[in-house]
Short mmCIF file of C-alpha atoms in Angstrom, two decimals:
data_model
loop_
_atom_site.label_atom_id
_atom_site.label_comp_id
_atom_site.label_asym_id
_atom_site.label_seq_id
_atom_site.Cartn_x
_atom_site.Cartn_y
_atom_site.Cartn_z
CA MET A 11 18.18 41.63 21.61
CA THR A 12 17.12 38.60 23.32
CA ASP A 13 19.17 35.41 22.73
CA SER A 14 18.63 31.60 23.30
CA LYS A 15 20.91 31.24 26.26
CA THR A 16 18.51 34.12 27.93
CA LEU A 17 15.56 32.33 27.39
CA PHE A 18 16.43 28.72 28.43
CA ALA A 19 17.77 30.33 31.45
CA LYS A 20 14.10 31.60 31.87
CA ALA A 21 12.33 28.51 30.18
CA LYS A 22 14.36 26.29 32.61
CA THR A 23 12.30 28.23 35.86
CA LEU A 24 8.80 27.50 34.04
CA MET A 25 9.03 24.24 32.51
CA PRO A 26 10.63 20.93 33.47
CA GLY A 27 14.24 21.00 31.73
CA GLY A 28 13.01 24.14 29.83
CA VAL A 29 11.36 22.48 26.93
CA ASN A 30 8.21 20.85 26.28
CA SER A 31 9.55 17.70 24.48
CA PRO A 32 12.51 16.13 26.05
CA VAL A 33 15.11 15.97 22.68
CA ARG A 34 14.70 19.83 22.32
CA ALA A 35 16.98 20.36 25.20
CA PHE A 36 20.26 19.08 23.21
CA LYS A 37 21.45 17.34 26.31
CA SER A 38 22.89 14.45 23.95
CA VAL A 39 24.95 16.65 22.14
CA GLY A 40 26.23 18.57 25.06
CA MET A 41 24.86 21.75 24.10
CA GLU A 42 22.04 24.57 24.89
CA PRO A 43 19.12 24.76 22.53
CA LEU A 44 18.24 27.27 19.89
CA PHE A 45 15.21 28.84 20.43
CA ILE A 46 13.64 29.56 16.81
CA LYS A 47 11.86 33.02 15.86
CA SER A 48 10.70 32.25 12.57
CA ALA A 49 10.95 29.68 9.42
CA LYS A 50 10.58 29.70 5.81
CA GLY A 51 11.34 27.28 2.75
CA ASP A 52 13.97 24.97 3.96
CA THR A 53 15.20 27.46 6.88
CA ILE A 54 14.46 28.44 9.90
CA THR A 55 15.98 31.70 12.05
CA ASP A 56 17.04 31.93 15.72
CA VAL A 57 15.68 34.65 18.07
CA SER A 58 19.67 36.20 17.55
CA GLY A 59 18.95 36.44 13.94
CA LYS A 60 20.88 33.54 12.40
CA THR A 61 19.23 31.45 9.37
CA TYR A 62 19.99 27.46 9.27
CA ILE A 63 19.20 25.10 6.35
CA ASP A 64 17.10 22.70 8.16
CA TYR A 65 16.59 19.14 8.17
CA VAL A 66 14.55 18.71 10.73
CA GLY A 67 11.32 19.86 9.25
CA SER A 68 9.36 20.10 13.07
CA TRP A 69 10.43 15.86 12.88
CA GLY A 70 8.94 15.59 9.98
CA PRO A 71 5.89 16.92 8.63
CA MET A 72 6.99 20.24 6.81
CA ILE A 73 7.36 18.05 3.68
CA THR A 74 6.09 20.92 1.61
CA GLY A 75 8.76 23.56 3.62
CA HIS A 76 8.22 25.96 6.36
CA ALA A 77 5.21 28.38 5.88
CA ASP A 78 4.19 27.19 2.26
CA GLU A 79 1.84 29.99 1.23
CA ARG A 80 -0.83 27.24 -0.08
CA ILE A 81 -1.07 25.78 3.67
CA LEU A 82 -0.98 29.01 5.30
CA ASN A 83 -3.88 30.71 3.01
CA ALA A 84 -5.88 27.19 3.77
CA ILE A 85 -5.49 28.01 7.67
CA TYR A 86 -6.61 31.38 7.21
CA GLU A 87 -9.72 31.13 5.31
CA ALA A 88 -10.56 28.32 7.91
CA ALA A 89 -9.91 30.11 10.82
CA LYS A 90 -12.15 33.07 9.82
CA ASP A 91 -15.06 30.58 10.10
CA GLY A 92 -13.84 29.83 13.58
CA THR A 93 -10.91 27.86 15.23
CA SER A 94 -12.75 24.88 16.93
CA PHE A 95 -16.56 23.35 16.56
CA GLY A 96 -16.59 20.54 18.67
CA ALA A 97 -18.65 19.49 16.29
CA PRO A 98 -19.03 17.77 12.68
CA HIS A 99 -18.20 19.77 9.61
CA GLU A 100 -17.49 19.05 5.96
CA ARG A 101 -13.65 19.35 6.10
CA GLU A 102 -13.08 16.25 8.20
CA ILE A 103 -14.79 14.53 5.77
CA GLU A 104 -12.84 15.64 2.85
CA LEU A 105 -9.85 15.24 4.53
CA ALA A 106 -10.84 11.53 5.41
CA GLU A 107 -11.84 11.01 1.79
CA MET A 108 -8.35 11.72 0.99
CA VAL A 109 -6.43 9.73 3.09
CA ILE A 110 -8.94 6.51 2.23
CA ASN A 111 -8.43 7.08 -1.30
CA ALA A 112 -4.52 7.24 -0.56
CA VAL A 113 -3.87 4.69 1.96
CA PRO A 114 -4.21 0.96 0.51
CA SER A 115 -5.46 -0.66 4.04
CA ALA A 116 -7.49 2.14 5.19
CA GLU A 117 -11.43 1.77 4.48
CA MET A 118 -12.64 4.08 7.60
CA VAL A 119 -10.59 6.78 9.67
CA ARG A 120 -10.99 8.40 12.92
CA MET A 121 -9.36 11.42 13.31
CA VAL A 122 -7.53 12.70 16.48
CA SER A 123 -4.86 15.20 17.49
CA SER A 124 -1.64 13.66 17.52
CA GLY A 125 0.21 10.57 16.59
CA THR A 126 0.76 9.18 20.25
CA GLU A 127 -3.17 9.79 20.45
CA ALA A 128 -3.82 7.87 17.16
CA VAL A 129 -1.56 4.74 18.54
CA MET A 130 -3.26 4.64 21.98
CA SER A 131 -6.48 4.47 20.41
CA ALA A 132 -5.50 2.17 17.93
CA LEU A 133 -4.18 -0.35 20.80
CA ARG A 134 -7.08 -0.31 22.47
CA LEU A 135 -9.12 -0.99 19.36
CA ALA A 136 -6.75 -3.66 18.61
CA ARG A 137 -7.41 -5.33 22.05
CA GLY A 138 -11.09 -4.77 22.12
CA PHE A 139 -11.35 -6.48 18.76
CA THR A 140 -9.32 -9.39 19.46
CA GLY A 141 -10.24 -9.70 23.37
CA ARG A 142 -6.38 -9.91 24.01
CA ASP A 143 -4.12 -8.29 25.99
CA ASP A 144 -0.63 -8.65 24.86
CA ILE A 145 1.25 -6.19 22.09
CA ILE A 146 4.42 -7.08 20.61
CA LYS A 147 6.85 -3.96 19.49
CA PHE A 148 10.05 -3.52 18.44
CA GLU A 149 13.45 -2.60 20.40
CA GLY A 150 14.18 1.18 19.07
CA CYS A 151 10.90 1.86 17.52
CA TYR A 152 8.93 4.68 18.82
CA HIS A 153 5.25 5.03 18.86
CA GLY A 154 4.74 8.12 21.22
CA HIS A 155 4.75 8.10 24.91
CA THR A 156 1.33 6.42 25.70
CA ASP A 157 2.22 3.91 28.58
CA SER A 158 2.09 0.63 26.89
CA MET A 159 5.05 1.60 24.49
CA LEU A 160 7.29 3.22 26.85
CA VAL A 161 9.37 -0.10 26.64
CA LYS A 162 12.66 -0.43 24.54
CA ALA A 163 11.06 2.80 23.19
CA GLY A 164 14.02 4.28 20.75
CA SER A 165 14.79 7.98 20.22
CA GLY A 166 13.30 9.95 23.29
CA VAL A 167 14.37 7.53 25.79
CA GLU A 168 17.81 6.65 24.18
CA THR A 169 18.89 10.30 23.60
CA LEU A 170 18.53 11.39 27.55
CA GLY A 171 19.93 7.85 28.21
CA LEU A 172 16.92 7.05 30.69
CA PRO A 173 15.70 3.57 31.30
CA ASP A 174 11.74 2.49 30.76
CA SER A 175 9.90 5.15 31.94
CA PRO A 176 9.03 5.32 35.67
CA GLY A 177 5.27 5.70 36.24
CA VAL A 178 4.22 2.78 33.66
CA PRO A 179 2.51 0.12 35.87
CA SER A 180 4.75 -2.99 35.62
CA GLU A 181 1.33 -4.88 35.31
CA LEU A 182 0.75 -2.95 32.15
CA ALA A 183 4.41 -2.96 30.77
CA GLY A 184 3.97 -6.68 31.05
CA HIS A 185 1.96 -7.26 28.75
CA THR A 186 4.25 -5.56 26.06
CA LEU A 187 6.63 -7.57 24.39
CA THR A 188 9.41 -6.75 22.69
CA ALA A 189 10.93 -8.38 19.36
CA THR A 190 14.04 -7.43 17.30
CA TYR A 191 13.45 -5.16 14.16
CA ASN A 192 14.36 -7.52 10.89
CA ASP A 193 14.25 -10.57 12.95
CA LEU A 194 11.09 -12.59 12.16
CA GLU A 195 12.12 -15.57 14.49
CA SER A 196 12.07 -13.18 17.63
CA VAL A 197 8.40 -12.63 16.66
CA GLU A 198 7.47 -16.15 16.29
CA ALA A 199 9.38 -16.82 19.39
CA LEU A 200 6.94 -14.55 21.27
CA PHE A 201 3.91 -15.77 19.70
CA ASN A 202 4.86 -19.17 20.64
CA ALA A 203 5.50 -18.10 24.37
CA ARG A 204 2.26 -16.28 24.24
CA LYS A 205 0.04 -18.60 22.44
CA ASN A 206 -3.72 -16.68 21.77
CA LYS A 207 -2.67 -14.03 23.98
CA VAL A 208 -1.50 -11.70 21.22
CA ALA A 209 -3.59 -8.62 20.21
CA CYS A 210 -1.51 -7.06 17.59
CA VAL A 211 2.14 -6.49 16.26
CA ILE A 212 2.83 -2.79 16.23
CA LEU A 213 5.96 -1.29 14.40
CA GLU A 214 7.22 1.67 11.94
CA PRO A 215 7.57 0.07 8.63
CA VAL A 216 10.36 2.06 8.02
CA ALA A 217 12.20 2.96 11.44
CA GLY A 218 12.29 6.39 11.86
CA ASN A 219 12.94 6.46 15.67
CA MET A 220 16.28 5.14 16.42
CA GLY A 221 17.82 6.65 13.37
CA VAL A 222 16.19 4.90 10.33
CA PHE A 223 15.98 1.50 9.60
CA VAL A 224 15.24 -0.13 6.52
CA PRO A 225 12.92 -3.60 6.76
CA ALA A 226 14.62 -6.52 5.26
CA ASP A 227 13.55 -8.20 2.32
CA GLY A 228 10.46 -10.25 3.40
CA PHE A 229 10.43 -8.93 6.93
CA LEU A 230 7.11 -6.94 6.54
CA ARG A 231 5.37 -9.90 4.59
CA GLY A 232 6.60 -12.24 7.08
CA LEU A 233 4.97 -10.00 9.85
CA ARG A 234 1.44 -9.84 7.70
CA GLN A 235 1.97 -13.79 7.81
CA LEU A 236 2.74 -14.65 11.29
CA CYS A 237 -0.33 -12.25 12.46
CA ASP A 238 -2.50 -14.24 10.04
CA LYS A 239 -1.11 -17.38 11.37
CA HIS A 240 -1.96 -16.22 15.25
CA GLY A 241 -4.99 -14.59 14.65
CA ALA A 242 -3.08 -11.08 15.73
CA LEU A 243 -4.03 -7.73 14.22
CA LEU A 244 -0.72 -5.92 12.07
CA ILE A 245 -0.54 -2.27 13.03
CA PHE A 246 1.87 0.02 10.81
CA ASP A 247 2.59 3.10 12.58
CA GLU A 248 3.52 5.56 9.77
CA VAL A 249 3.17 8.65 12.02
CA ILE A 250 6.50 9.34 10.02
CA THR A 251 6.35 7.49 6.83
CA GLY A 252 2.71 8.07 6.04
CA PHE A 253 2.88 10.53 2.83
CA ARG A 254 6.57 10.66 3.72
CA VAL A 255 7.86 7.58 1.75
CA SER A 256 5.21 7.62 -0.56
CA TYR A 257 1.64 9.33 -1.47
CA GLY A 258 -0.33 6.33 0.28
CA GLY A 259 2.87 5.51 3.06
CA ALA A 260 5.30 2.53 3.49
CA GLN A 261 2.23 0.22 2.77
CA LYS A 262 1.98 1.17 -0.58
CA LEU A 263 5.67 1.30 -1.19
CA TYR A 264 6.56 -2.45 0.20
CA GLY A 265 2.78 -3.68 -1.18
CA VAL A 266 2.34 -5.13 2.69
CA PRO A 267 -1.32 -4.27 4.23
CA PRO A 268 -1.40 -4.03 7.76
CA ASP A 269 -5.11 -4.08 9.44
CA LEU A 270 -4.52 -0.81 11.37
CA THR A 271 -2.88 2.22 10.45
CA THR A 272 -1.64 5.18 12.50
CA LEU A 273 -0.81 8.44 10.46
CA GLY A 274 0.08 11.89 11.75
CA LYS A 275 2.37 14.99 10.82
CA ILE A 276 2.27 15.42 7.52
CA ILE A 277 -1.73 14.72 7.14
CA GLY A 278 -1.78 17.82 9.43
CA GLY A 279 0.17 20.20 7.14
CA GLY A 280 2.54 20.78 10.14
CA LEU A 281 -0.95 21.23 12.55
CA PRO A 282 -1.24 19.23 15.65
CA VAL A 283 -2.94 16.04 14.02
CA GLY A 284 -3.36 12.61 13.89
CA CYS A 285 -5.52 9.57 12.82
CA TYR A 286 -6.26 5.93 12.83
CA GLY A 287 -7.49 3.96 10.37
CA GLY A 288 -8.34 0.08 8.64
CA LYS A 289 -10.52 -2.63 7.92
CA LYS A 290 -14.55 -1.76 8.43
CA GLU A 291 -14.86 -4.69 10.25
CA ILE A 292 -12.46 -3.44 12.55
CA MET A 293 -13.01 0.47 12.77
CA SER A 294 -16.89 -0.46 13.06
CA LYS A 295 -16.00 -1.18 16.90
CA ILE A 296 -15.23 2.28 17.69
CA ALA A 297 -17.77 4.53 19.59
CA PRO A 298 -20.43 5.33 18.95
CA GLU A 299 -20.76 2.50 16.48
CA GLY A 300 -19.06 -0.24 18.93
CA PRO A 301 -17.96 -0.38 22.42
CA VAL A 302 -14.55 0.75 22.05
CA TYR A 303 -14.69 3.90 23.35
CA GLN A 304 -12.54 7.01 22.34
CA ALA A 305 -13.46 10.81 22.16
CA GLY A 306 -11.78 14.17 21.79
CA THR A 307 -12.71 17.74 21.59
CA LEU A 308 -10.21 18.63 19.12
CA SER A 309 -10.17 15.58 16.91
CA GLY A 310 -10.96 17.06 13.63
CA ASN A 311 -10.29 20.34 14.10
CA PRO A 312 -11.01 22.60 11.44
CA LEU A 313 -7.58 24.19 11.15
CA ALA A 314 -5.76 21.01 11.20
CA MET A 315 -8.22 19.57 8.61
CA ALA A 316 -7.68 22.65 6.25
CA ALA A 317 -3.99 22.36 6.44
CA GLY A 318 -4.03 18.49 5.93
CA ILE A 319 -6.17 19.17 3.14
CA ALA A 320 -3.92 21.43 1.50
CA ALA A 321 -0.85 19.44 2.11
CA LEU A 322 -2.07 16.47 0.39
CA LYS A 323 -3.17 18.32 -2.47
CA ILE A 324 0.21 19.24 -3.21
CA LEU A 325 1.83 15.97 -2.28
CA ARG A 326 -0.44 14.27 -5.11
CA GLU A 327 0.43 16.64 -8.13
CA PRO A 328 2.93 14.76 -10.49
CA GLY A 329 6.60 14.39 -9.73
CA VAL A 330 6.47 15.27 -6.20
CA TYR A 331 8.09 12.39 -4.92
CA GLU A 332 10.43 11.82 -7.65
CA SER A 333 11.72 15.43 -6.73
CA LEU A 334 11.90 14.56 -2.99
CA GLU A 335 13.80 11.10 -4.23
CA GLU A 336 16.47 13.05 -6.39
CA LYS A 337 17.56 15.98 -3.69
CA SER A 338 17.47 13.34 -1.31
CA LYS A 339 20.06 10.75 -3.26
CA ARG A 340 21.92 14.49 -4.14
CA LEU A 341 22.45 14.87 -0.69
CA THR A 342 23.31 11.47 0.94
CA ASP A 343 25.41 10.90 -2.04
CA GLY A 344 27.34 13.79 -1.08
CA ILE A 345 27.49 12.83 2.37
CA LYS A 346 28.87 9.39 1.61
CA SER A 347 31.53 11.13 -1.18
CA ALA A 348 32.90 13.30 1.85
CA ALA A 349 32.89 10.46 4.52
CA GLU A 350 34.84 8.44 1.89
CA ARG A 351 37.57 11.63 1.26
CA HIS A 352 38.20 11.74 5.02
CA GLY A 353 37.93 8.22 6.07
CA VAL A 354 35.33 8.70 8.41
CA LYS A 355 33.41 5.97 9.42
CA ILE A 356 29.53 6.23 8.66
CA CYS A 357 26.75 3.84 8.20
CA GLN A 358 23.99 5.69 5.86
CA ASN A 359 20.20 4.86 5.62
CA ARG A 360 17.74 6.14 3.52
CA VAL A 361 14.19 5.53 2.42
CA GLY A 362 12.92 8.03 0.01
CA SER A 363 13.36 11.73 1.89
CA MET A 364 14.17 10.29 5.41
CA PHE A 365 17.49 9.28 5.94
CA SER A 366 20.44 9.06 8.99
CA ALA A 367 24.15 8.85 8.99
CA PHE A 368 25.49 6.63 11.84
CA PHE A 369 28.66 6.93 13.39
CA THR A 370 29.63 3.51 13.13
CA GLU A 371 31.37 0.93 10.43
CA SER A 372 28.86 -1.59 11.15
CA LYS A 373 25.55 -2.28 9.00
CA VAL A 374 22.48 -0.40 10.81
CA TYR A 375 19.30 -2.69 10.74
CA ASP A 376 18.26 -2.71 14.17
CA TYR A 377 18.27 -1.84 17.45
CA ALA A 378 21.62 -3.29 18.59
CA SER A 379 23.49 -2.45 15.66
CA ALA A 380 22.39 1.58 15.92
CA LYS A 381 23.80 1.47 19.36
CA THR A 382 27.67 0.83 17.97
CA SER A 383 27.31 4.47 16.96
CA ASP A 384 29.81 6.63 18.41
CA VAL A 385 27.62 9.54 20.20
CA LYS A 386 30.52 11.58 20.86
CA LYS A 387 32.04 12.11 17.24
CA PHE A 388 28.20 12.61 16.48
CA ALA A 389 28.05 15.32 19.13
CA LYS A 390 31.26 17.11 17.50
CA PHE A 391 29.75 16.81 14.03
CA PHE A 392 26.64 18.30 15.15
CA ALA A 393 28.41 21.33 16.92
CA LEU A 394 30.75 21.65 13.73
CA MET A 395 27.54 21.69 11.45
CA LEU A 396 25.93 24.06 13.46
CA ASP A 397 28.48 26.77 13.39
CA ARG A 398 28.08 26.38 9.41
CA GLY A 399 24.55 26.87 9.52
CA ILE A 400 22.90 23.45 9.07
CA TYR A 401 20.23 22.42 11.42
CA ILE A 402 20.05 18.75 11.63
CA ALA A 403 18.32 16.89 14.56
CA PRO A 404 20.50 16.79 17.98
CA SER A 405 20.69 13.32 18.54
CA GLN A 406 22.33 10.59 16.57
CA PHE A 407 19.25 8.76 16.77
CA GLU A 408 16.62 10.61 15.07
CA ALA A 409 16.09 11.00 11.33
CA GLY A 410 16.67 13.43 8.85
CA PHE A 411 14.33 14.94 6.50
CA MET A 412 14.21 16.75 2.59
CA SER A 413 11.34 18.80 1.91
CA LEU A 414 10.12 20.35 -1.71
CA ALA A 415 11.48 23.24 -0.63
CA HIS A 416 14.98 22.42 -0.77
CA ASN A 417 17.08 23.47 -3.40
CA ASN A 418 20.32 22.28 -5.26
CA LYS A 419 22.13 25.45 -3.86
CA ASP A 420 21.09 24.57 -0.44
CA ILE A 421 21.64 21.22 -0.78
CA ASP A 422 25.30 22.03 -2.25
CA ALA A 423 26.17 24.28 0.18
CA THR A 424 24.91 21.36 3.23
CA ILE A 425 27.40 18.84 1.32
CA LYS A 426 30.25 21.54 1.65
CA ALA A 427 29.48 22.05 5.29
CA VAL A 428 29.80 18.46 5.99
CA ASP A 429 32.92 18.04 4.12
CA GLU A 430 34.36 21.09 6.32
CA SER A 431 32.95 19.43 9.17
CA PHE A 432 34.69 16.00 8.46
CA SER A 433 37.80 17.42 7.71
CA ALA A 434 37.95 18.94 11.31
CA LEU A 435 36.57 16.05 12.77
CA VAL A 436 39.75 13.98 11.91
CA GLY A 437 42.10 16.78 11.75
#
């Protein structure tokens, strides 16, 4: 039988670090990665045949659970008509209409193939629309690996202990300004320092790539006001939060409309997809209607569109988000009780079905407070949980995700594993 160790050894001769995305290498937890053979419902199974209750969910998109039959059937039916056209088709219209009807600020959308591509395109559009070059982002927020965004970029670089990425020209990085999440004064100061030069402010409205940060009361509304005051666009990166924290995303949950929104993950039902959208007057600047160029052969891919349509139909059914809330609360309440019982100091943040437990006594609300976490203690906890059949993200600085496929039996088994792991951690 092939095992993960053997596969990883071979993978390292063929791919940098043996992986196709850095956090998968398990470096921050001092282990070698599991190679997954299959996934179904709320579980994944490795190549050695061991099954785990999964709270990674392919980093968020598997909100209905792995291999949902309704989504698989939609993909199969679409595949019978062809896997790629490189031409317009009806399914991309149907998914676009569903997204526009759900997301408050979206009047038009453009489909792309990933969240990174959506962000890259939205930034170019913001610069083209405003005629300005500077961008304000926030420490700890990750927006994909496009050059402008690899400045204090959260989990991916933080997990590996890397500085801002080599390969990004200093001239380009100089147009990326970094503010402190939940600190409006830091944003105002950057606007004042670069008067009439800031094209946009971009953020995850609920941060999910340094673990979960919850926006403070008035923070998102304050950003909306600052952008209006200074003539800049407000971009919500909802690649994680879109259709995760509500049907319509964080902007619907908090009642703050951005000018542009980037989406991904869930709107493809687990297949590679992304999109960006916003006001018609802004989106009309995109080619072929306007001068801002963006293109992609696989944009609007029929399989991804079919999967996304099926996923959103499931998510708009009555009671879906109430169920996710109930399950997530059951889990996080259980983790909190176990921590108190064993005297383990954690800060637990949650918005809907995305959550984090930071190994710190501090409240976590920005990059600096997240960095107070004890990553060595987390690594031990990760290994203890894995031994007990629970698969969580191999990084202190990532969110966990609940799905509709999780059931109370598995959630209670997870809480039991947490209790045993905390006991071993302090024993």
